[in-house]
Amino acid sequence: MMEQAQCAAEVYVERTLALIKPDAIENANEIEEIILRSGFTILQRRKVVLSPELCSDIYAAHYGKMFFPSLTAFMSSGPTVAMIIARHQAVAYWRELIGPADSVKAKETHPGSLRALYGTDELRNAVHGSETTSAAEREIRFIFPDATADPIPSGQDAVTYLSKFVNPTLLSGLSELCKRKPTDPITWLASWLIANNPNKPKIREDLIKEPENL
């Protein structure tokens, strides 16, 4: 159990921005299910209509290109679902999942990608994904200005935290669970952890006063 916790903690977790564009908004629920099945966690989600100015900020890297005006006009033409998603190597895995920018080419080369499944062409290609971790953090701040940028605990910091604050109580609970073998182990373990929480406030007996007789 300890080795599994350490291996899991050593996996680096990062976050990225995912946008479901106006052309795919009707398929948002299906796309979100695929995101979750692909190992991502949706940290934050909001439905928003992006202003042309905000679209220009998000796609600043493409400023000056011929398609830039059409891109910003399209992205501000209707509602967009914006999400902060996280997992190991989130930026790379999300870019792989969405596929090539041109949905027509994606249907040939990456038929299982989101752009192949839900996109139409290079402009109306269903979803957006940040290209780098620095771009992801910049784009997240545009749409989720209140989102915290604190790193998700990983590596040795996570191992130390789990070893000190979680594993001793959890291992005791799992040992007791194996002895009892309850019919609903998840509920039983949850109740046991609550009852045996070492951080639960303790009330001093000498401070408890008996109610006075009226």
Short mmCIF file of C-alpha atoms in Angstrom, two decimals, residues 17-25 46-60 62 67-83 94 101 115 121-130 139 143:
data_model
loop_
_atom_site.label_atom_id
_atom_site.label_comp_id
_atom_site.label_asym_id
_atom_site.label_seq_id
_atom_site.Cartn_x
_atom_site.Cartn_y
_atom_site.Cartn_z
CA LEU A 17 -7.19 24.81 -20.54
CA ALA A 18 -9.82 22.98 -22.56
CA LEU A 19 -12.44 24.83 -24.61
CA ILE A 20 -15.48 23.30 -26.26
CA LYS A 21 -16.09 25.73 -29.09
CA PRO A 22 -19.48 27.13 -30.22
CA ASP A 23 -19.81 24.61 -33.08
CA ALA A 24 -19.63 21.65 -30.67
CA ILE A 25 -21.58 23.08 -27.75
CA ARG A 46 -17.92 27.42 -16.77
CA LYS A 47 -20.10 28.24 -19.77
CA VAL A 48 -19.26 31.64 -21.20
CA VAL A 49 -19.61 33.80 -24.29
CA LEU A 50 -16.12 35.07 -25.06
CA SER A 51 -15.69 38.66 -26.21
CA PRO A 52 -13.70 39.33 -29.42
CA GLU A 53 -11.07 41.07 -27.27
CA LEU A 54 -10.67 38.03 -25.01
CA CYS A 55 -10.47 35.73 -28.03
CA SER A 56 -7.71 37.95 -29.41
CA ASP A 57 -5.79 37.55 -26.14
CA ILE A 58 -6.21 33.77 -26.11
CA TYR A 59 -5.11 33.40 -29.73
CA ALA A 60 -2.44 36.13 -29.62
CA HIS A 62 -1.84 33.71 -34.32
CA PHE A 67 -7.46 33.46 -40.51
CA PHE A 68 -7.11 35.47 -37.29
CA PRO A 69 -10.18 37.76 -37.82
CA SER A 70 -12.37 34.78 -38.78
CA LEU A 71 -11.12 32.83 -35.76
CA THR A 72 -11.92 35.55 -33.22
CA ALA A 73 -15.31 36.22 -34.86
CA PHE A 74 -16.20 32.52 -34.73
CA MET A 75 -15.02 32.02 -31.14
CA SER A 76 -17.15 34.96 -29.95
CA SER A 77 -20.21 33.93 -31.98
CA GLY A 78 -21.82 31.78 -29.29
CA PRO A 79 -21.38 30.04 -25.93
CA THR A 80 -18.20 28.15 -25.12
CA VAL A 81 -17.58 25.63 -22.34
CA ALA A 82 -14.27 26.40 -20.65
CA MET A 83 -12.59 23.91 -18.33
CA TRP A 94 -5.03 16.79 -24.24
CA ALA A 101 -6.25 21.44 -36.10
CA ARG A 115 -11.73 17.15 -33.79
CA ASP A 121 -12.95 22.07 -40.83
CA GLU A 122 -9.85 23.95 -39.66
CA LEU A 123 -11.86 26.82 -38.16
CA ARG A 124 -14.85 24.94 -36.74
CA ASN A 125 -12.82 22.19 -35.14
CA ALA A 126 -14.84 21.65 -31.94
CA VAL A 127 -12.20 22.10 -29.23
CA HIS A 128 -9.18 24.14 -28.20
CA GLY A 129 -6.09 23.00 -26.35
CA SER A 130 -3.17 25.04 -25.02
CA GLU A 139 -4.96 31.22 -21.02
CA ILE A 143 -11.00 32.86 -18.36
#
